[in-house]
Each structure stands twice: as structure tokens, then as C-alpha cells.
XYZ file of C-alpha atoms in Angstrom:
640
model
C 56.602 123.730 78.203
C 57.541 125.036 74.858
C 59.699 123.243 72.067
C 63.238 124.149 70.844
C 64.249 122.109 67.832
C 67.670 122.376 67.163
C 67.586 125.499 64.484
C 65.059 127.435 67.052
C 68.157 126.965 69.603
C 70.703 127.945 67.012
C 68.212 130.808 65.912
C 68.939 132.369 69.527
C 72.222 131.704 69.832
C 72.504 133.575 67.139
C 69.856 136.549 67.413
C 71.259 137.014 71.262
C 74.986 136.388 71.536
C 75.940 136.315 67.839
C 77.493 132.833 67.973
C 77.020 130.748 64.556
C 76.953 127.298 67.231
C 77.572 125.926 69.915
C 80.714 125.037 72.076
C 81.422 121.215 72.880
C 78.345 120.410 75.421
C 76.641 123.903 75.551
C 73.679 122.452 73.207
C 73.611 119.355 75.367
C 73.297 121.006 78.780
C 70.793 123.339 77.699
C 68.592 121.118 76.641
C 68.769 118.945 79.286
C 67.780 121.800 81.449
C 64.794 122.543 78.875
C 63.435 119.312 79.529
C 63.533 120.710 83.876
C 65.928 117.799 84.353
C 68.962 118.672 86.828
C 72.286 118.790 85.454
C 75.932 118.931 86.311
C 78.601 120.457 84.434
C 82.285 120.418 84.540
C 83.771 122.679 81.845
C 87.149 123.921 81.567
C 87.879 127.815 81.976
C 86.864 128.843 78.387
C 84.587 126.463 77.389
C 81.569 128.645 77.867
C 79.943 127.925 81.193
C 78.294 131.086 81.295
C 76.202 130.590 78.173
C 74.628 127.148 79.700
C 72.818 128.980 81.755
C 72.358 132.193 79.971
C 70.448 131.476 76.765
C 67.898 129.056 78.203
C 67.407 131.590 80.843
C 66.524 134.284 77.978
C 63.916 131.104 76.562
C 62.234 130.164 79.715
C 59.258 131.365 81.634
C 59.844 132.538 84.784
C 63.223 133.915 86.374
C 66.609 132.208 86.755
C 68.565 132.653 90.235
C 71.736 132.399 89.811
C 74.427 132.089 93.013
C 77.824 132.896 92.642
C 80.130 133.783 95.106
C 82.067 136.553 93.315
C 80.102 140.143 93.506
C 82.798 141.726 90.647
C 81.785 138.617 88.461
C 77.771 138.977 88.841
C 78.505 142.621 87.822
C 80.314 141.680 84.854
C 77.583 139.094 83.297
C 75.126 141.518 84.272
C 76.417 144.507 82.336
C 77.066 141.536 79.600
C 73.966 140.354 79.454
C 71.886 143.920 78.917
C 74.361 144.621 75.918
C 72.495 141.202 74.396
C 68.912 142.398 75.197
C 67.176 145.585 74.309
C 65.145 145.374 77.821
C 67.983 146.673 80.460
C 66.273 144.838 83.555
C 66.792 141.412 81.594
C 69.502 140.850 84.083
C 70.129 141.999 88.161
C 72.138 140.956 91.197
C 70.801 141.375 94.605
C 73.572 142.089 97.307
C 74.792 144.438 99.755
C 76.086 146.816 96.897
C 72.740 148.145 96.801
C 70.833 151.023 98.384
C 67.304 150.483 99.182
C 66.115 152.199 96.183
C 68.513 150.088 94.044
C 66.678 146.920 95.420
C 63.341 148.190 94.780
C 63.864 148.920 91.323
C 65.264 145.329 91.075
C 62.284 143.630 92.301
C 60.173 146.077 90.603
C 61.835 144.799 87.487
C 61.498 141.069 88.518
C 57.852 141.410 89.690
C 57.062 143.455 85.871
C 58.587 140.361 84.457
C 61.217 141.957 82.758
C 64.123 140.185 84.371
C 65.158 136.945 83.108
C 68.612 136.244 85.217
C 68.740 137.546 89.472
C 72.028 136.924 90.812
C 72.613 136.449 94.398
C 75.618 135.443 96.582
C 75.318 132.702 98.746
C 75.033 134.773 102.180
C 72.312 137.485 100.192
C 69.921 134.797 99.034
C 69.358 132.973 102.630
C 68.298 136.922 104.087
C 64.860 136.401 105.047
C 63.029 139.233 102.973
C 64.948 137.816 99.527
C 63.295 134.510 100.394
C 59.888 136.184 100.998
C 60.439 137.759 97.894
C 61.463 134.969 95.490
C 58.496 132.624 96.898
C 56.117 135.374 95.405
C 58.003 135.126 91.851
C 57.877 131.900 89.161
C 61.781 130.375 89.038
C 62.537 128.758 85.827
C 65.485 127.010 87.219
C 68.292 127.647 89.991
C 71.946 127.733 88.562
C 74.908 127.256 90.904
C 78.118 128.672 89.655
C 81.188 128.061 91.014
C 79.988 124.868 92.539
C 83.169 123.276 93.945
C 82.795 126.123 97.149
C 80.111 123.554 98.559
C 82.791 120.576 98.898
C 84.892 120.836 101.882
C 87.299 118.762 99.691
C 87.349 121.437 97.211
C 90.288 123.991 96.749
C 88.031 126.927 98.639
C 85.550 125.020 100.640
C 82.836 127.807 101.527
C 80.104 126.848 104.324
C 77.416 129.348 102.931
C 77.035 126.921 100.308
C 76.187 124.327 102.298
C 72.673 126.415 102.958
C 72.105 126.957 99.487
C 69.666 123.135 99.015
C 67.738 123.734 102.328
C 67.065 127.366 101.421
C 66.074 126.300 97.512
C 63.596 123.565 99.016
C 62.337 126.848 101.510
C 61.446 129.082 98.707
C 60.464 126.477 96.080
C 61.666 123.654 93.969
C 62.942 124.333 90.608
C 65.732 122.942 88.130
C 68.746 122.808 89.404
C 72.178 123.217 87.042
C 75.501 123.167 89.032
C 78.749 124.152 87.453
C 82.547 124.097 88.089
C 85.757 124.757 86.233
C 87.683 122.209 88.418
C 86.457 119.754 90.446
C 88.643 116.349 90.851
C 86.125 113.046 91.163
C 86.468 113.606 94.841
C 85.103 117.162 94.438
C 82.443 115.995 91.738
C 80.698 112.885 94.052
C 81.009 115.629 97.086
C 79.484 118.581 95.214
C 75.974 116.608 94.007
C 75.492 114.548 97.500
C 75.181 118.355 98.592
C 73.060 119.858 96.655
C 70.580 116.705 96.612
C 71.509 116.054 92.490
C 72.956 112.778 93.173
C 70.542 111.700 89.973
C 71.399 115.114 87.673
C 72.794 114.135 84.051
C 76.235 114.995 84.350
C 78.308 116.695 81.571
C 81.647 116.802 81.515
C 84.175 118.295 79.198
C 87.867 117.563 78.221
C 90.495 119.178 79.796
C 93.004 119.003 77.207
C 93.364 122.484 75.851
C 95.044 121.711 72.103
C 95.767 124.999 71.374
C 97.429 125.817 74.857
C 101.845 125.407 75.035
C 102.447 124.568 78.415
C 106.292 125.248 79.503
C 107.883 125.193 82.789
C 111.548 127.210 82.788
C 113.484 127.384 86.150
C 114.276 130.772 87.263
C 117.711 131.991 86.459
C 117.906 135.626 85.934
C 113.798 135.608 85.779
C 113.189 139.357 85.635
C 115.370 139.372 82.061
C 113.797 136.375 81.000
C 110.181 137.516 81.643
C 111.405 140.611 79.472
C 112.855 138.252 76.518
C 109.911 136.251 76.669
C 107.751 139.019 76.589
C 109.799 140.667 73.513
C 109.296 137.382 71.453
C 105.654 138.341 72.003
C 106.221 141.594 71.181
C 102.364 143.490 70.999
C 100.599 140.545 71.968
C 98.370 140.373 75.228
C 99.058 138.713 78.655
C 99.013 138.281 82.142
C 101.726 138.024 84.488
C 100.821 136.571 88.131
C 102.382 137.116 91.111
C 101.619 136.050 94.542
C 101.735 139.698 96.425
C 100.990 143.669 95.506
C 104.692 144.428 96.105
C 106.025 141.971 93.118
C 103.237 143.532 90.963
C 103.882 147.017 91.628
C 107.975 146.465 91.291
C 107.914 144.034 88.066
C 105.234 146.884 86.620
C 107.757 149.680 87.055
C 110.588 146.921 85.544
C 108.594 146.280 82.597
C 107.364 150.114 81.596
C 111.509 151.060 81.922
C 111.793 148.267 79.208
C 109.755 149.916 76.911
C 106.850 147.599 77.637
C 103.159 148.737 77.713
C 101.886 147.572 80.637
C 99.813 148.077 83.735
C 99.113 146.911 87.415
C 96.230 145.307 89.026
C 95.639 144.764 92.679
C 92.852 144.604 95.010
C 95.062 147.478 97.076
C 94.789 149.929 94.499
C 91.900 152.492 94.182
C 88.828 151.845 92.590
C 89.338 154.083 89.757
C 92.470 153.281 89.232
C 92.187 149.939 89.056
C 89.148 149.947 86.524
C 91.110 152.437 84.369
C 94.169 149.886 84.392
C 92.119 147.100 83.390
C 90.106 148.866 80.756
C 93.330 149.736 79.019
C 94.336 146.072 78.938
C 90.422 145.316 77.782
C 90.891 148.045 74.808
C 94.492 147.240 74.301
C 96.312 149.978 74.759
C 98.920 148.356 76.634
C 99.721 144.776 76.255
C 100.265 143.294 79.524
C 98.399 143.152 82.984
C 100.306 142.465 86.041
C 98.455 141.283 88.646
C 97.166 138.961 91.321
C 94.776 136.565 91.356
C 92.004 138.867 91.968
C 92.340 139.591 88.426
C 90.527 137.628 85.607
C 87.260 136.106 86.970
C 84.882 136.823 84.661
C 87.006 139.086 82.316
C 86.021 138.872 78.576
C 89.180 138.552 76.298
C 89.745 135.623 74.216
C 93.058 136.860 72.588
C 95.202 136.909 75.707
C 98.356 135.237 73.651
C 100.084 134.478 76.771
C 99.696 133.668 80.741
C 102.859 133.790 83.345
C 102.943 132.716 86.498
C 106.066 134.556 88.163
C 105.533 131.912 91.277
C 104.293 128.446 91.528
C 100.136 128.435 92.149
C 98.923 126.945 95.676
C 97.274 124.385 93.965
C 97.076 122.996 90.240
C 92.921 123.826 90.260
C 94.243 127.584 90.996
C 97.569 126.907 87.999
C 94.975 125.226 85.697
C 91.956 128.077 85.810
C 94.322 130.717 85.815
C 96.620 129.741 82.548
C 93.275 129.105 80.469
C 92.342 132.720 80.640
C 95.041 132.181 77.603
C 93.254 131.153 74.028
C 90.106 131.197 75.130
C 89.437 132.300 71.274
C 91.106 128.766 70.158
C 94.168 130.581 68.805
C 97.639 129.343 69.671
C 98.552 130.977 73.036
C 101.390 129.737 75.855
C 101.142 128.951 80.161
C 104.699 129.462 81.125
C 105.376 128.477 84.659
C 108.788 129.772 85.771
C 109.899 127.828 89.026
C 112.409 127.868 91.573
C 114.353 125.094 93.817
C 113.118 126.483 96.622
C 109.415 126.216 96.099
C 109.021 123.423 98.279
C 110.200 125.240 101.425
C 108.402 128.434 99.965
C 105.029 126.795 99.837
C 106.318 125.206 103.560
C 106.232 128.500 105.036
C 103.479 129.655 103.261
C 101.359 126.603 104.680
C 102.193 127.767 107.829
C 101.480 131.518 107.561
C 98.125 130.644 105.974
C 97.295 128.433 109.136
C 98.095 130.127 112.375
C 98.052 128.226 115.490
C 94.388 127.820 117.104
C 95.522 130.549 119.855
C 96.527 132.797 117.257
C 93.010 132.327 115.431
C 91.103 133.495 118.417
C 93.181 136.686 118.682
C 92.470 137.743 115.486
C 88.528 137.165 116.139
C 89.063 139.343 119.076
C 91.467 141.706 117.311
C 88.505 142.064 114.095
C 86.101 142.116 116.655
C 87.377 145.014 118.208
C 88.299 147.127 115.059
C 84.549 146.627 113.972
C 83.554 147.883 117.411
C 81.875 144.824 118.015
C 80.791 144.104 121.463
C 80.668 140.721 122.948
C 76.957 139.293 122.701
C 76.499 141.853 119.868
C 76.874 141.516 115.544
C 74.781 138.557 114.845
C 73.419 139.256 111.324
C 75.043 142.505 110.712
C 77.306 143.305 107.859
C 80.638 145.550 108.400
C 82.825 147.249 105.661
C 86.601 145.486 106.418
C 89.535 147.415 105.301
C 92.103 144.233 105.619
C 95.062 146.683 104.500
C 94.379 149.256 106.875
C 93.571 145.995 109.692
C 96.577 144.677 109.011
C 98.929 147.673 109.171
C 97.692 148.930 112.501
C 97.957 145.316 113.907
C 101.437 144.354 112.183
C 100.449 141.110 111.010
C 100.424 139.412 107.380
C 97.287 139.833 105.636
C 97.560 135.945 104.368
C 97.931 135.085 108.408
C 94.773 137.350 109.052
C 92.929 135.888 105.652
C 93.874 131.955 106.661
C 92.292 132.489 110.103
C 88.997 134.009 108.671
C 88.807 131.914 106.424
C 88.580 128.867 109.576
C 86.672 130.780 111.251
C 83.989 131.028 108.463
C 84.554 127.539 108.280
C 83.592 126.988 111.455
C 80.905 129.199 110.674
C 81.660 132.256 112.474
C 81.253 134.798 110.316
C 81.918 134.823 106.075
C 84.132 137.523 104.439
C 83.083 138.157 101.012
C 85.366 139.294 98.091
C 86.710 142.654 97.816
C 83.653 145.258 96.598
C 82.289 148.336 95.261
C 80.302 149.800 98.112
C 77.825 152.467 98.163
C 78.221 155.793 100.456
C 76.816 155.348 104.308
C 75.607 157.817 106.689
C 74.028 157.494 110.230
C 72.980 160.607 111.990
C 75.149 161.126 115.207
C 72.431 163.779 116.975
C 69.247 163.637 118.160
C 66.309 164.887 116.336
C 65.720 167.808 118.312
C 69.132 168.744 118.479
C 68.633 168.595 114.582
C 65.624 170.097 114.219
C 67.439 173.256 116.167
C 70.573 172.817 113.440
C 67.885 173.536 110.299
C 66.483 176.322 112.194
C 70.208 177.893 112.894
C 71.480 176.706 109.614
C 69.234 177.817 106.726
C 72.084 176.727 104.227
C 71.703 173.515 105.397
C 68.374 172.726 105.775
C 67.059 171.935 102.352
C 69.535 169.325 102.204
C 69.184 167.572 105.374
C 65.287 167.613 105.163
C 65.958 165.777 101.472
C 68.286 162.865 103.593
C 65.685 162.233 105.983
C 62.501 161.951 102.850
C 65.225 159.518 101.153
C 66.586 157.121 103.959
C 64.362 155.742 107.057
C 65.797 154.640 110.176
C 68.897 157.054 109.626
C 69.281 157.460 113.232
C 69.146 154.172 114.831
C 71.485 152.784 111.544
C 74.551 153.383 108.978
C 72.051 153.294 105.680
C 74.157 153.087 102.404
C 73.180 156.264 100.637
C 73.259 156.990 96.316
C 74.840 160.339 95.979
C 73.294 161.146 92.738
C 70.073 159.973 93.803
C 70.387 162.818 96.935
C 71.606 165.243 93.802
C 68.340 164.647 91.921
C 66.109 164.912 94.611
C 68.043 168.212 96.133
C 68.182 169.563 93.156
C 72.362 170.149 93.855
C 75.353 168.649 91.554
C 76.817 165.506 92.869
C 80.070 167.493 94.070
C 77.939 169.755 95.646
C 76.659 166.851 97.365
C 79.694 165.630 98.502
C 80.544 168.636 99.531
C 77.599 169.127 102.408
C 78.115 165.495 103.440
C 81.471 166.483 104.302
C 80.388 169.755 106.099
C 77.985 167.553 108.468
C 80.657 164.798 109.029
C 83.078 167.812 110.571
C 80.207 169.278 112.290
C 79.802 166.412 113.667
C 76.103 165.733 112.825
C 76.822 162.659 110.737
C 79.062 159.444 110.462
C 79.809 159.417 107.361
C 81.631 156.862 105.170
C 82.518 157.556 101.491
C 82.086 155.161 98.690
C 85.110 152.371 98.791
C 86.267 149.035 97.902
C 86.747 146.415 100.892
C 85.547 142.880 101.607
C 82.245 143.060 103.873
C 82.589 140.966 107.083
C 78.986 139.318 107.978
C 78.846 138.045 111.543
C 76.725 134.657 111.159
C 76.063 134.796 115.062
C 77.075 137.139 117.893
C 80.802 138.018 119.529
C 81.506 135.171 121.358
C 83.963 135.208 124.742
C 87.422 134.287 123.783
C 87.092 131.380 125.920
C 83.645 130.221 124.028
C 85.218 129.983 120.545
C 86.080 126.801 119.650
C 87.905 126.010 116.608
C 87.193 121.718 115.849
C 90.524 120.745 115.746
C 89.800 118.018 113.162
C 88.990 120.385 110.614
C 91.731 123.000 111.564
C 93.705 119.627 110.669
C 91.807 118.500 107.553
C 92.107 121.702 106.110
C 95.742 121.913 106.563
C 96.115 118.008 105.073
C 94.243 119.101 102.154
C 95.834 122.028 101.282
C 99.507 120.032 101.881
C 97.813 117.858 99.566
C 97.307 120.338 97.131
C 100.418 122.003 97.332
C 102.146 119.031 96.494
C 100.528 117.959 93.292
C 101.278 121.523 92.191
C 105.023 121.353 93.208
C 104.933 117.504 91.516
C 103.648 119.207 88.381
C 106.294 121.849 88.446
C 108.730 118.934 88.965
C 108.084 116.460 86.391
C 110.130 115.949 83.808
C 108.976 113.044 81.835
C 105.123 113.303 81.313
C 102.995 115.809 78.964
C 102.030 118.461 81.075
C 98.238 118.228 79.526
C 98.007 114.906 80.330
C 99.252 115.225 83.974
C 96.516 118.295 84.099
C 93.326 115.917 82.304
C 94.342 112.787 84.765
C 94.854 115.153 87.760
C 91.150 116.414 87.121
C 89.564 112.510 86.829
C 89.877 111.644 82.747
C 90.671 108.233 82.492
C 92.149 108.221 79.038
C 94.640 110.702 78.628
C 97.002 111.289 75.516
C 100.361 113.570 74.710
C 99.048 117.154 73.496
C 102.098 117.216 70.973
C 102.704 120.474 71.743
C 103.666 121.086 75.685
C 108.055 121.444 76.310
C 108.088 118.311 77.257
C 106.069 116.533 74.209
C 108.103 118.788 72.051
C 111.688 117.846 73.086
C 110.361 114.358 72.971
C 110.119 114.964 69.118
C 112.937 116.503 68.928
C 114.668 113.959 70.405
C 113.046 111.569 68.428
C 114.894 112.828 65.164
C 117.984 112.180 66.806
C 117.492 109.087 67.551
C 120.713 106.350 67.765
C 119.228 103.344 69.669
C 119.105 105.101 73.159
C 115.724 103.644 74.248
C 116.813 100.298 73.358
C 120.072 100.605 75.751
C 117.555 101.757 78.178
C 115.327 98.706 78.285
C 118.149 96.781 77.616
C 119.359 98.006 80.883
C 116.204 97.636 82.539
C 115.876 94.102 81.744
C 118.255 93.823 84.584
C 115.529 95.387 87.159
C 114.147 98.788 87.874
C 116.536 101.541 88.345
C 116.402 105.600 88.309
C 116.932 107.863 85.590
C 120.555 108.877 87.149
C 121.829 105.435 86.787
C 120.793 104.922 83.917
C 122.384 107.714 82.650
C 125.796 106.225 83.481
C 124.838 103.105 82.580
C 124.224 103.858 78.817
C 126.980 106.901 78.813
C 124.709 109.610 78.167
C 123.606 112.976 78.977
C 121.015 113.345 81.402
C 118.786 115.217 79.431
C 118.850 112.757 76.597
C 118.063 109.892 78.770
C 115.302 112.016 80.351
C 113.685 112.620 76.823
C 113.878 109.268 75.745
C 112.553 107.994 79.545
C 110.001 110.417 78.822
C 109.001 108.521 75.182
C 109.066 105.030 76.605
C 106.496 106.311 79.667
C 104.352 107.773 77.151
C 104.924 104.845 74.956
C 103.479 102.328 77.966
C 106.695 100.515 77.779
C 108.167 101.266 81.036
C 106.069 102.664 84.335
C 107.640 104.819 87.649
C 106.630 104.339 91.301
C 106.395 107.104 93.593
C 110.133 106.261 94.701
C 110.902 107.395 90.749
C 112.559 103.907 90.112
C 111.683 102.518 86.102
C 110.666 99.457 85.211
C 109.830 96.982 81.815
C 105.627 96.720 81.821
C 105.576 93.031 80.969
């Protein structure tokens, strides 16, 4: 294999993504994959994961395959990675976005040896004729992103993953490079054992983010504070989260009556508007994004100044990847977290909305099963467009009731619902071919155009077969409109199904309908599920609660660093300092007092007849100082 001293590797860095060096382990990882040797990374949202698999990919021979569960991300780094190479087929994704001559012109590209980076999801690259065709091609190496899906003890356990080894050793051993964002040690041990990369040279990266403030505020009055906040930031980007569409859509309108340039993003919104929305936050013209969390993966802005989360996260994995969208260009930028009282019982009932009883589960299946037209016995392998909006509002129930049961049943390995998509035009005759043939004869007007569907797209009869609109317009020698146009005249004439280009998940049935009374649901992992994401929720709610420790270092321990240190520049390390300057022998009263035996914050308080808040800053500095500890019961004591 061929040599990269270090300026050849610095030569390309530069010549292809116009970086000067690298980031923190970048350099390492690469060339630890350069010398075919498996690796593991763990690397903080905006530390440059993408590029560890990217520029060697661009140096190697053969084709990467990269698997990531996210079809709007693999998108995104493709159109990224053709602006950094003059050959547009350097980079392709293979899913079920795209129409059959789509995926020839792929493989074409692959088999010319123009492509450099195919990206799959998990469920596309275990199809049969994908692992056909990547046993025919030379892999450079296999790169797993978003690794942590493969650990059940991960924050968004997916099965599909599990398949992802076997089907590698199927087509043909290679390199292997798996990476992650957050992954706790538990995570970390779990994610190699299943991927077979127990032995992989493992790279890990700090969590601390130095130039990130982190501040939790409890919500009084949170709508004008968001504002004031906002106001102090005044032309600055960020992103506000919230947890549903309706808190976007009314804290939007709130916002733009304040004089604030800002915009709404939501998976429920149209296509185009929802581009255009987040294209105006891309070329600034307004400064914040409100949104859920189906905005952000894989969105290129390092100057976002400032990240809000209007509710408290699910988990501190989802908190911590979420608030280091802000800085990523090492710049100064703020993760305020504004919490409530209540957020114990919120995430409570939200636990139990997002795990329906076992009974409950199986009506759903039945429910999906039925709005899909899928008959029992029938569905194993196929692929259905799922409106959950429109599921959801003719059934009356919660979409995160119907997502939590899904998401057990994929589990359980049922079926897997992929994110929310772009997906092409279908059509599927509805009439026979001779009634047809007697249609062109009766219908001149229409002929020409329904003799160019049937050159373009085989099997139309027996099969919805996604369609490309401006492909037909070529070919027929129409405009696109016009195109649309005469699809719509058949659909009301009732000569084809026809379903326009939309945005919805894609529900893949892994096996057939089962009976309601053959689904089984392993009550062990309905229950381990549930434990772990109790679990989760309350390190989160801990985080939100603590009062005494430097948010960074709660986040870097949280995530497995053994040696952690104050950031200096979190609330809490900052009214430590503060405190500091005013200092008049307070921590000595404490340990005085302590001296006694352990005791709470509260009594000490009385104790050494002073505020709260002053004892809790100076607590804070004798914790940090490794003078005193606290047990889970909060009680202090001296470390002798």
C-alpha cells in the first residue's frame, strides 16, 4: 500500500477540504486506518468525525462503505463531499430514495471507479442484490457511523446493526473504523464485542468543550426570558429546542412579534418549506431556528453562538450532542438549559407514554398493519411509505405512544422504521393490459405518454415502482408540470395508483403479519428498555439538578474520563469565582462544622448563619477542591 508522510497527509487536507491541519486525533485515526488496522473512535459533536473517514477514503484504492442510519445525513456529506472533488460520482448513497435508474447510475459510477465513498443504511446494505454487488467491487475499508445504535445499552439501541459484522464477513473483509459521539464505557466495551473489533486501536477524545458556557436557569416567566436572552445575543445564530411541533410553531410566532428573525423546523412541515426555513438559517438571513430534534444532524455551521433547550433532554447523550452544535468553530458560544420543578413527573409521564403496555403494543402492530393494507401472512421484505401524522390523527393516539411501540417492536425485530425521508414519485398500473392497450387506442392524447411509462419502469403492473418525473419529461419529450399533469389525469381515470413525491418514514416489514396472538413481545427487554431509559432520564434530571459541580466535568465523567477538571467558565464555576472574591472565612466555618460529622447543605446553612446560596458556592469550592465528598443521600463530609 502506498505511503503518506505527514506533509503528503497535510498536502490533502489541504488541496481537498482547505484545512491548514488537523483536529485533535483526526491525523491519528487516519493513519491508523492507512496502515488497514481497525479503529475506534469516540469524538465529541464537533470534533470532526466526518473527516476520519473522509480524506483517507479520497487516498485509498478501492471504495469506502459507509453505514449510517440517518438518510438526510448521507445526503448532506454526499452533496459535501462532490463540492471537494471535481469528479461528481466521488461520493453516493444507496437507499430506497432511489429509482432504478438512480441506482444504476450509482453502480455504474462505482464499477467506473469513480466513487470513492457509498453510503448505505443499515437495512439497504443487508438487501441481497447490494451484497451481490459490493462482492464484485474492491472495499478499501468499512466505516460505521453512528456506532452506539449497535449497543442495546446505548441511548437508541437499533437491531439492524446487529447484522451489519455477519453481513461485512458475507461480502468481504475489509478495515473496519467505528465511530460515536457518545458512548459511556458501558456503550464503548458493548459496541466493539459487536462488531468483532474487540482488538481495534481505540481513540478517544476529551469531552470538555473550553469554549462552551454551560448554564442552567429555572423557568420563571421563560417565554420573556428566552426573548432577553436572545436580545443580549442580538444578530447572533442559534437554536432553540423543544420537545413537540406545537411549542415550535407557537414560540416561532412569539419570537417574529418580538422583532426577532427567526424560523421553524419540524419534521411535520412540507418539504419545501422546511428546506427553505433551514437554508435561511444556513445563509443567515434570520438568526434563530426553532426546532426539534430532527434538526441539526449533519448540518454545517460552526458559528451557531448559542443552543437552548426550552425542556430538559431525555437523556444527557441527547443534552450533550445537541448543545455542541454550538462553537463548533472554537469561538465562545453558550448551552442554556432552562428547567422546571416539575421535570421529574414530566419525564414520569413521558416514560410512560413512550412505553405502552404490551397489549397496547400489539394493537398498534395490528392498527399499522391495517393502514398499510397489510394482510396477515403477507409484507415480509417489503417497504411501505408511513405517514405517522396522518396514522396518528385518524387513530387518536400520541405519535410518541405509536413511535415507543415501533420502536419495541423493531427491537424485537419486527419490522424497522427509518427516519423521516425524501421519497421519489410511485405509480402501479390499476388495469389490465388489454384494458390499456384499448385506453391508447381510444385516447390518442394519452398514448405517447403511457407507452413512454411502460419503456421506463418494468413490472409496473404487478408493483408500486418509484418513478423520476423529470426523467419521464426527458424521455416524453413534455415539461415536468406537464408531466404531473397526465399522472394526475390517469390517477382520476382510474388507470393508475399514484403517489406524489413526499416526506415520511418508510416502514420495512423484517418478516410477515403475524396473528395478534403470535406476537410476542420478550418481556425482559420490554423491561430493560424501560430500566435503561429511567436510567437515563435520571442522570439528565441529576444534571439539571446539581448545584455544586462544574457542569463540564459532570458531562466528561458521565461519558467515562477518569480525570476531570472545572472548565472555569460554566454558572456554576463562575459564581464559584465570584464567590471566591468575597470571601470572609465561610469554608472554614463549614469544615469547622463538619468536623462534627457529615451533614446537608441546609443545616449547614443555619449552622454558620448564612445564605443558602453562599454556602452552596462555597460547598461547591470545597467539592471541587477534594476537601469534602457527598453520598447519594447529599450528606457532606471531611475527606481525611
Amino acid at each position: 500500500m502506498k505511503q503518506f508522510d505527514a506533509s503528503l497527509l497535510h498536502a490533502k487536507l489541504k488541496e481537498y477540504f482547505g484545512f491548514s491541519s488537523f483536529k485533535g486525533n483526526q491525523e491519528a485515526v487516519i493513519r491508523n486506518v492507512l496502515e488497514r488496522k481497525d479503529t475506534f473512535v469516540l469524538m465529541p459533536t464537533g470534533g470532526g468525525k466526518s473527516l476520519c473517514y473522509q480524506l483517507h477514503a479520497l487516498l485509498m484504492e478501492g471504495v469506502a462503505i459507509v453505514i449510517s442510519p440517518l438518510i438526510a445525513l448521507m445526503k448532506n456529506q454526499v452533496d459535501s463531499m462532490r463540492t471537494f472533488s471535481a469528479e461528481s460520482g466521488v461520493a453516493h448513497f444507496l437507499n430506497s430514495s432511489l429509482n432504478k435508474t438512480a441506482v444504476q447510475q450509482v453502480r455504474a459510477d462505482v464499477l467506473a471507479g469513480k466513487t470513492k465513498l457509498l453510503y448505505f443504511a443499515p437495512e439497504s446494505l443487508t438487501k441481497e442484490d447490494n451484497v451481490a454487488f459490493l462482492r464484485k467491487i474492491k472495499i478499501s475499508f468499512y466505516a460505521i457511523d453512528e456506532a452506539h445504535f449497535i449497543s442495546e445499552w446505548g441511548h437508541d439501541f437499533r437491531p439492524e446493526y446487529r447484522r451489519i459484522r455477519p453481513i461485512i464477513n458475507e461480502i468481504g473483509s475489509a478495515p473496519l473504523i467505528a465511530l460515536t459521539a457518545t458512548a459511556t464505557p458501558k456503550v464503548q466495551l458493548d459496541i466493539q464485542k459487536n462488531l468483532g473489533m474487540s482488538d481495534a486501536a481505540v481513540f478517544k477524545s476529551s469531552f470538555n468543550r473550553p469554549n462552551l458556557y454551560y448554564e442552567i436557569r429555572p423557568k420563571h416567566d421563560v417565554d420573556r426570558e428566552i426573548i432577553r436572552f436572545i436580545k443580549q445575543n442580538e444578530g447572533k445564530s442559534g437554536i432553540i429546542y423543544c420537545l413537540s411541533r406545537k411549542k415550535v410553531e407557537e414560540l416561532t410566532e412569539l419570537l417574529i412579534a418580538n422583532g426577532i428573525k427567526a424560523r421553524a423546523y419540524h419534521a411535520g412541515m412540507d418539504a419545501a418549506t422546511r428546506a427553505g426555513n433551514q437554508d435561511d438559517f444556513l445563509m443567515e438571513r434570520v438568526d434563530v431556528i426553532v426546532a426539534t430534534i430532527a434538526f441539526g444532524m449533519g448540518i454545517d455551521k460552526p458559528d451557531v453562538r448559542f443552543v437552548v433547550h426550552y425542556s430538559i433532554c431525555d437523556s444527557l447523550e441527547s443534552y450533550y450532542q445537541e448543545a455542541g452544535r454550538a462553537g463548533r468553530d472554537g469561538q465562545r458560544a453558550y448551552a442554556l438549559l432552562l428547567a422546571a420543578s416539575d421535570d421529574n413527573a414530566r419525564a414520569e409521564q413521558r416514560l410512560k407514554r413512550e412505553f405502552p403496555p404490551l397489549d397496547q403494543i400489539k394493537d398498534i402492530y395490528e392498527l399499522v398493519c391495517s393502514y398499510l393494507q397489510v394482510g396477515i401472512g403477507d409484507g415480509a421484505g417489503t417497504a411501505c411509505l408511513f405517514n405517522l401524522h396522518d396514522f396518528c390523527t385518524r387513530q387518536h393516539l400520541w405519535s410518541g405512544t405509536v413511535v415507543g411501540a415501533l420502536r419495541l417492536l423493531q427491537q424485537n425485530g419486527y419490522l424497522t422504521l427509518t427516519d423521516a425521508q425524501e421519497n421519489p414519485a410511485r405509480i402501479m398500473f390499476a388495469v389490465h393490459r388489454d384494458d390499456l392497450y384499448k385506453l391508447r387506442v381510444e385516447r390518442s392524447d394519452l398514448d405517447h405518454f403511457i407507452r413512454t411509462l411502460l419503456r421506463l419502469y418494468n413490472g409496473i403492473f404487478t408493483e408500486f415502482r418509484p418513478i423520476d418525473e423529470a426523467e419521464i419529461a426527458t424521455w416524453s419529450g413534455y415539461t415536468a408540470d406537464k408531466v404531473k399533469e397526465l399522472l394526475k389525469r390517469l390517477w382520476q381515470l382510474r388507470v393508475i395508483r399514484y403517489v406524489p413525491s413526499n416526506r415520511s418514514p418508510i416502514l420495512y416489514f423484517n418478516q410477515e403479519r403475524l396473528p395478534r396472538a403470535d406476537l410476542y413481545i420478550a418481556p425482559e427487554t420490554y423491561q430493560r428498555r424501560q430500566e435503561l431509559l429511567r436510567e437515563r432520564f435520571s442522570h439528565m434530571t441529576a444534571y439539571a439538578a446539581n448545584d455544586t459541580e462544574c457542569r463540564s466535568a459532570v458531562l466528561e465523567r458521565y461519558f467515562g474520563s477518569e480525570e476531570t477538571t472545572a472548565c472555569g467558565i460554566c454558572d456554576l464555576c463562575l459564581a464559584r469565582r465570584r464567590a471566591a472574591k468575597q470571601d470572609d472565612g465561610l469554608p472554614a466555618r463549614i469544615l469547622e462544622q463538619l468536623a462534627a460529622g457529615p451533614a446537608k447543605a441546609r443545616t449547614l446553612a443555619d449552622a454558620v448563619a448564612a445564605p443558602p446560596e453562599r454556602v452552596a458556592e462555597a460547598v461547591r469550592r470545597l467539592l471541587d477542591e477534594g476537601k469534602i465528598a457527598a453520598d447519594e443521600a447529599g450528606n457532606l463530609r471531611i475527606i481525611a
